[in-house]
Short mmCIF file of C-alpha atoms in Angstrom, two decimals:
data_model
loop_
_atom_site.label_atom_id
_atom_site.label_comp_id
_atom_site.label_asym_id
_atom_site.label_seq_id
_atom_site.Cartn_x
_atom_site.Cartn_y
_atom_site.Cartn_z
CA UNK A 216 93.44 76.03 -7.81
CA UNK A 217 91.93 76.18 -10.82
CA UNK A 218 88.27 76.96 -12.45
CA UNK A 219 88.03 73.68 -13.55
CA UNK A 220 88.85 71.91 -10.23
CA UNK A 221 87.03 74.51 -7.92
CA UNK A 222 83.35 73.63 -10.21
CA UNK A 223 83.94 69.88 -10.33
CA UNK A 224 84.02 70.38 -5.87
CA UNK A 225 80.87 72.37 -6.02
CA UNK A 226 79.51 70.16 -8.60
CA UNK A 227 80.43 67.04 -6.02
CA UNK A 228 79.54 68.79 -3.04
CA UNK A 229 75.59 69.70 -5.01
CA UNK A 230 75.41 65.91 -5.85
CA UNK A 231 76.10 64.56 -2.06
CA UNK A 232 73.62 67.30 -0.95
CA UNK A 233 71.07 65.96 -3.44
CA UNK A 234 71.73 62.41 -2.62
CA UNK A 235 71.12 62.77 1.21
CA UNK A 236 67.80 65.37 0.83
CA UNK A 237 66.76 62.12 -1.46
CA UNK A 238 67.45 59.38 0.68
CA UNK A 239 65.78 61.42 3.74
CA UNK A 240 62.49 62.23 1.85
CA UNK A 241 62.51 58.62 0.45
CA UNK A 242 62.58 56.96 4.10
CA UNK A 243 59.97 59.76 5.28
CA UNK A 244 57.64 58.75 2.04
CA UNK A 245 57.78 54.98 2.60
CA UNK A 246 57.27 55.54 6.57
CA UNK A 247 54.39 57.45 6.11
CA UNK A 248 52.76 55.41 2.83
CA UNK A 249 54.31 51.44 2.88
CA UNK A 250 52.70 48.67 4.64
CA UNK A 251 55.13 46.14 5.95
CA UNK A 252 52.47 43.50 7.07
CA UNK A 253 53.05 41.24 4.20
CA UNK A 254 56.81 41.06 4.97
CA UNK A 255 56.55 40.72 8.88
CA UNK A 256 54.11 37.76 8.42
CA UNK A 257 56.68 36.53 5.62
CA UNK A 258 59.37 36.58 8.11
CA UNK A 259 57.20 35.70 11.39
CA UNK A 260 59.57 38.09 13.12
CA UNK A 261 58.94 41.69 14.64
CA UNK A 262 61.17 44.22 16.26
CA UNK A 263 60.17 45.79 18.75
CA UNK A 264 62.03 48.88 20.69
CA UNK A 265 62.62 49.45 24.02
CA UNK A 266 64.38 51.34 26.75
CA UNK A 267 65.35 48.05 28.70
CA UNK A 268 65.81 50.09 31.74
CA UNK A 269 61.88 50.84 32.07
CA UNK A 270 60.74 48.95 35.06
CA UNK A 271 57.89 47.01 34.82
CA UNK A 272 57.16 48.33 31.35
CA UNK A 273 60.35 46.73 29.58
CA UNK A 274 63.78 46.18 31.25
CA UNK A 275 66.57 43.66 31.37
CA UNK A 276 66.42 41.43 34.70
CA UNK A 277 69.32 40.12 37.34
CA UNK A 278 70.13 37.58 34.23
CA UNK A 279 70.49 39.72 31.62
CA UNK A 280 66.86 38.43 29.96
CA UNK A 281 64.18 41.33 28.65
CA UNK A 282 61.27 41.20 30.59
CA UNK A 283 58.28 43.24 31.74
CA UNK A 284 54.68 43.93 31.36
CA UNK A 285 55.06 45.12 27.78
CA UNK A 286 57.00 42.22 26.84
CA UNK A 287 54.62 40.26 28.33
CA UNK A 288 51.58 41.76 26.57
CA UNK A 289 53.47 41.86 23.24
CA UNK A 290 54.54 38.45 23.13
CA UNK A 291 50.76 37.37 23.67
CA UNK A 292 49.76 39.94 21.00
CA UNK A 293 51.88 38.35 18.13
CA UNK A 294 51.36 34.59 19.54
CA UNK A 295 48.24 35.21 17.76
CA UNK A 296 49.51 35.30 14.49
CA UNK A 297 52.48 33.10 14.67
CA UNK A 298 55.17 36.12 15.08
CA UNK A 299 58.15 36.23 16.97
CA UNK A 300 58.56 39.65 18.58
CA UNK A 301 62.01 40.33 18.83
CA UNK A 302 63.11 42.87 21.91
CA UNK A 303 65.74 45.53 20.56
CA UNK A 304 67.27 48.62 23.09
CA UNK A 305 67.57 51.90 21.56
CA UNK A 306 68.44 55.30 22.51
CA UNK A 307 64.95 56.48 23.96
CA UNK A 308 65.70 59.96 22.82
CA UNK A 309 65.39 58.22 19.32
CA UNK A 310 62.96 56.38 19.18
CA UNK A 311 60.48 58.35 16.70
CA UNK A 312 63.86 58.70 14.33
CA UNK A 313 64.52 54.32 14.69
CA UNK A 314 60.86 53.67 14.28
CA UNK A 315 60.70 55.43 11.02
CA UNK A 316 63.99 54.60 9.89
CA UNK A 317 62.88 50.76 10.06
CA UNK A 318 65.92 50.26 12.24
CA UNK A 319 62.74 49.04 14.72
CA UNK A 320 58.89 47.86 13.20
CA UNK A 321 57.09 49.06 17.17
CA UNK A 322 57.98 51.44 20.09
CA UNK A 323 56.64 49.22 22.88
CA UNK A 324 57.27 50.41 25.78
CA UNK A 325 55.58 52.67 28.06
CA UNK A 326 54.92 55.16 25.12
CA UNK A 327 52.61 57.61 26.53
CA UNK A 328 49.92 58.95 23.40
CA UNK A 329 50.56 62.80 23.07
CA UNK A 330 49.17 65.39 20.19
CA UNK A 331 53.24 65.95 19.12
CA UNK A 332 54.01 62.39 18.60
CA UNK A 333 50.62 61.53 16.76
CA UNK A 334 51.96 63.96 14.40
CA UNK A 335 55.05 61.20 12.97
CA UNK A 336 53.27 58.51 14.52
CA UNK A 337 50.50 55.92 14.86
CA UNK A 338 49.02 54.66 17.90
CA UNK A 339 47.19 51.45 18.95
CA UNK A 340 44.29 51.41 21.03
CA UNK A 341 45.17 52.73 24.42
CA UNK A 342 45.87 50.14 26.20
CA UNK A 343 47.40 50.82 30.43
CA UNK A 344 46.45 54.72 31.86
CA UNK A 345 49.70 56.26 33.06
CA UNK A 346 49.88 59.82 35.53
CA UNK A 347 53.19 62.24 35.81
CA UNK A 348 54.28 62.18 39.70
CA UNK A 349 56.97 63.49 41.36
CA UNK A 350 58.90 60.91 43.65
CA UNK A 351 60.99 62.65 46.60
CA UNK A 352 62.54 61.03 49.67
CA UNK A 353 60.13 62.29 52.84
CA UNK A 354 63.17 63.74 54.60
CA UNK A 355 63.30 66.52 51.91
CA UNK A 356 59.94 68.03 53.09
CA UNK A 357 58.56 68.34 49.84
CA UNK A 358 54.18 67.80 49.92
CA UNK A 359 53.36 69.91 46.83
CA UNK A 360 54.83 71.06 43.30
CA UNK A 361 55.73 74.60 44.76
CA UNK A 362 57.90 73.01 47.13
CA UNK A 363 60.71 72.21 44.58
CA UNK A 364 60.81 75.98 44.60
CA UNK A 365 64.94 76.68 44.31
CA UNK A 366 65.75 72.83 44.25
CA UNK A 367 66.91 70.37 41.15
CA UNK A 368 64.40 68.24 39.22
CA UNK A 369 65.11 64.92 37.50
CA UNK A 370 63.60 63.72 34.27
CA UNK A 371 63.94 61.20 31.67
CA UNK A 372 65.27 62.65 27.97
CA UNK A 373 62.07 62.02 25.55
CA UNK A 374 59.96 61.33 27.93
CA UNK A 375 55.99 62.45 28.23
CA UNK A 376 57.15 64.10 31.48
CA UNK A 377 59.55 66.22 30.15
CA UNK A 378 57.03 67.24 27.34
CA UNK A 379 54.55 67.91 30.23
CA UNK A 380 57.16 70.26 32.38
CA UNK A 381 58.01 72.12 29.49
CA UNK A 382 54.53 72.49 27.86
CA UNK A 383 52.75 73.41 31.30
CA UNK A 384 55.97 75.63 32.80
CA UNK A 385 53.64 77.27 35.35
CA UNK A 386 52.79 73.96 36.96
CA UNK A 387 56.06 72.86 38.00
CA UNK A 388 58.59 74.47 35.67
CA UNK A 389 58.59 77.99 37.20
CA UNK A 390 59.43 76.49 40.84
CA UNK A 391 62.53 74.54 40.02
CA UNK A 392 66.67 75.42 40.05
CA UNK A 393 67.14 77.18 36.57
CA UNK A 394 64.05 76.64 35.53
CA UNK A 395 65.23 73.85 33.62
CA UNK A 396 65.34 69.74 34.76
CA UNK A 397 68.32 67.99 34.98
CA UNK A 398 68.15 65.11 32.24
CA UNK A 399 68.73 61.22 32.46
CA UNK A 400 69.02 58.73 29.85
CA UNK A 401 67.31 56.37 32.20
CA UNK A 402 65.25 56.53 35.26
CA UNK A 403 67.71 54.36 36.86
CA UNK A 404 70.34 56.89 36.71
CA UNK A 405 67.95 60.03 38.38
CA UNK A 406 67.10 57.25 41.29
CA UNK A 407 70.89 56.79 42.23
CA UNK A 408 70.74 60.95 42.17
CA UNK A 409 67.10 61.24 44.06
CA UNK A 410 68.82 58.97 46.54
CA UNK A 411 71.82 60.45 47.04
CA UNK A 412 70.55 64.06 47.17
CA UNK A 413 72.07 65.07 43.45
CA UNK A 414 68.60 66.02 43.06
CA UNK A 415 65.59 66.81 44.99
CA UNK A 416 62.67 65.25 42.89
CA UNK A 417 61.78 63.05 40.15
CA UNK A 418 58.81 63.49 37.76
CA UNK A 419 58.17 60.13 36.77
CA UNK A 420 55.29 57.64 35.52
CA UNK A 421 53.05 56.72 37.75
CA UNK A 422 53.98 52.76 36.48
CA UNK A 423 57.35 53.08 37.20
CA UNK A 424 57.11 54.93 40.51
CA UNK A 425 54.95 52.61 41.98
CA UNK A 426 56.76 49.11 41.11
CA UNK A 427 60.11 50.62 42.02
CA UNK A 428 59.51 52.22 45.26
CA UNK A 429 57.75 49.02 46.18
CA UNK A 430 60.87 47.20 45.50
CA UNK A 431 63.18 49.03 47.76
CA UNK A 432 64.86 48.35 51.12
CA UNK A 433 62.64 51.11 52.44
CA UNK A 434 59.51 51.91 50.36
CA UNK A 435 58.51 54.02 53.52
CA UNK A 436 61.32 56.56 52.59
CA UNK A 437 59.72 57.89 49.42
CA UNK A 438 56.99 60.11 49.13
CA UNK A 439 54.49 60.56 45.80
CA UNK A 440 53.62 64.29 45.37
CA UNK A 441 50.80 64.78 42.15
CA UNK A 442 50.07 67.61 40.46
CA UNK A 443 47.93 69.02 38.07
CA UNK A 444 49.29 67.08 34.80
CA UNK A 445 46.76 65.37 32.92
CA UNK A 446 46.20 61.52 33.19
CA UNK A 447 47.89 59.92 30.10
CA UNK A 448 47.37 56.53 28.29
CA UNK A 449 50.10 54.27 27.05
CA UNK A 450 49.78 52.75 23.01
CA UNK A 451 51.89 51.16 20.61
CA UNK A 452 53.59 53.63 18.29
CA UNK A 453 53.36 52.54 14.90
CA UNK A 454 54.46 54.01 11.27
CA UNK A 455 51.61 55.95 9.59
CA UNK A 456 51.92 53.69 6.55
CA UNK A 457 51.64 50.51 8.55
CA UNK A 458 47.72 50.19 8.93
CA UNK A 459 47.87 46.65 8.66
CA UNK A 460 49.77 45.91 11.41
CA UNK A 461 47.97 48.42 13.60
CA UNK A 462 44.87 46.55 12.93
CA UNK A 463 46.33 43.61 13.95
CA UNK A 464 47.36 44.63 17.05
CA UNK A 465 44.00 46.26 18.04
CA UNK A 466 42.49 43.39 17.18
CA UNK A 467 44.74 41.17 19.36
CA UNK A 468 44.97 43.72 22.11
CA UNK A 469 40.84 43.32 22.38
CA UNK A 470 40.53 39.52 22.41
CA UNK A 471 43.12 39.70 25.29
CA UNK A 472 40.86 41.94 27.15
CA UNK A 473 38.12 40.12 26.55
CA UNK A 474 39.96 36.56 27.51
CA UNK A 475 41.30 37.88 30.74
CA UNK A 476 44.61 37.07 29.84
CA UNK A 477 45.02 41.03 29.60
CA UNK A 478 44.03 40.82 33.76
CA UNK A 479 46.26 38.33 34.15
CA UNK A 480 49.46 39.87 32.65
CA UNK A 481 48.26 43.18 34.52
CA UNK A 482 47.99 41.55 38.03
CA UNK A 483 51.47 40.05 37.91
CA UNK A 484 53.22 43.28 37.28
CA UNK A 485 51.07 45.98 39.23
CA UNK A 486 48.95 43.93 41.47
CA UNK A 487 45.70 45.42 41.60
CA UNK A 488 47.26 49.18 41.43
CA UNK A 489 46.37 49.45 37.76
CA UNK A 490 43.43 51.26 35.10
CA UNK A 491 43.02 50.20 31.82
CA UNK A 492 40.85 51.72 29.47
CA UNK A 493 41.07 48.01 27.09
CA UNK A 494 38.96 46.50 30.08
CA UNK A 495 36.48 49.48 30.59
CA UNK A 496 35.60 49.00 26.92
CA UNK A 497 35.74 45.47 27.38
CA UNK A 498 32.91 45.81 29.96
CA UNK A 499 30.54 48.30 28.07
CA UNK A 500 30.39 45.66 25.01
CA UNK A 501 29.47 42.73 26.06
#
């Protein structure tokens, strides 16, 4: 091979390099500084990005349709200013990497507020209170967090729960099989393993634990075993350049408090087993 031919690869190889360190630090500079209100009112269209198997929060139903409290509250959000929100699945794992790769405008769904993600991301007003639980069938015996001592734990991959279990080891970490949880892509998945005794408990939100236990066969086979994680809230993550829209949202997200629709939407997916901070502050105001 010759001089000539060996330089001009190195020379390509530089350039590519280049290119790509570019292109990354030019979608992490308009993520962080650009406003996209103007062309998401233009377009009366939002994306919004879900895991669509996150009962209540966001899943697809017996039909195939998106549906669930978060759908519910987002469609009444953008109502307000003629928008269409548009429902898109993604990879949960990814969903810091779509949001700020426009691939998404919103992560809507169940998206628990934690100091790691406010580092990338934005946040709406708090808007549903969420806790960590672990779910376990009653036959296993298990009443507290050092009872999973030698046994398998499920969790979700990019979930708050996982950040909580590895943050806070000596809560629930230390106890379990390796140390280390086994991971799902979806909460589905670690139910059909909880149930058939792949695994021995599931530390899952409090939302989800409570609507899908009370939609089995036979609730009264599942226990609910808390610990010492701390209560968390649920927001809207949103780009750090988009302050528009996040003022939109809060704005939106208030007025539904304040109209009871907020109630309303809340009482058809949890009943009365809910807390929202949006109504607390509701209440104080007036």
């Amino acid at each position: 091979m010759s001089k000539k031919i060996k330089y001009s690869g190195i020379f390509t190889i530089l350039l590519l390099t280049i290119f790509i360190l570019t292109g990354c630090s030019s979608v992490t500079k308009r993520a962080d500084h650009y406003d996209n209100w103007n062309r998401i009112k233009q377009s009366k269209k939002i994306t919004i990005g879900l895991d669509v198997t996150f009962v209540p929060m966001g899943f697809e139903n017996k039909s195939g349709k998106i549906t669930g409290f978060d759908v519910d509250l987002a469609n009444a959000v953008f109502k307000k200013y003629g928008i269409k929100a548009v429902f898109q699945p993604i990879d949960w794992s990814m969903n810091v990497t779509e949001l700020r790769n426009t691939t998404i405008d919103l992560i809507w769904n169940g998206f628990s507020i934690t100091p790691e993600r406010e580092k990338v991301v934005n946040f709406s007003t708090p808007y549903l209170s969420n806790d960590q639980e672990l779910v376990t069938l009653k036959s296993s015996n298990i009443n507290k967090f050092s009872d999973m001592k030698g046994k398998y734990l499920g969790a979700q991959s990019g979930s708050s729960g996982l950040n909580d279990i590895n943050d806070q080891p000596q809560l629930l970490r230390k106890y379990i099989k390796n140390q280390s949880p086994i991971l799902y892509n979806s909460f589905t998945n670690a139910f059909i393993d909880l149930n058939h005794g792949r695994i021995s408990g599931l530390l899952i939100d409090s939302t989800y634990a409570n609507y899908y236990i009370a939609h089995q066969p036979n609730p009264d086979d599942y226990k609910i075993v808390t610990g010492a994680f701390p209560r968390e809230e649920f927001g809207v993550g949103i780009r750090k350049g988009d302050k528009t829209l996040k003022n939109k949202i809060n704005i939106a997200l208030k007025q539904l408090a304040k109209s009871g629709e907020l109630k309303k939407i809340c009482e058809k997916w949890f009943g009365k087993n809910y807390r929202t901070p949006l109504l607390k502050i509701t209440k104080q105001t007036k």
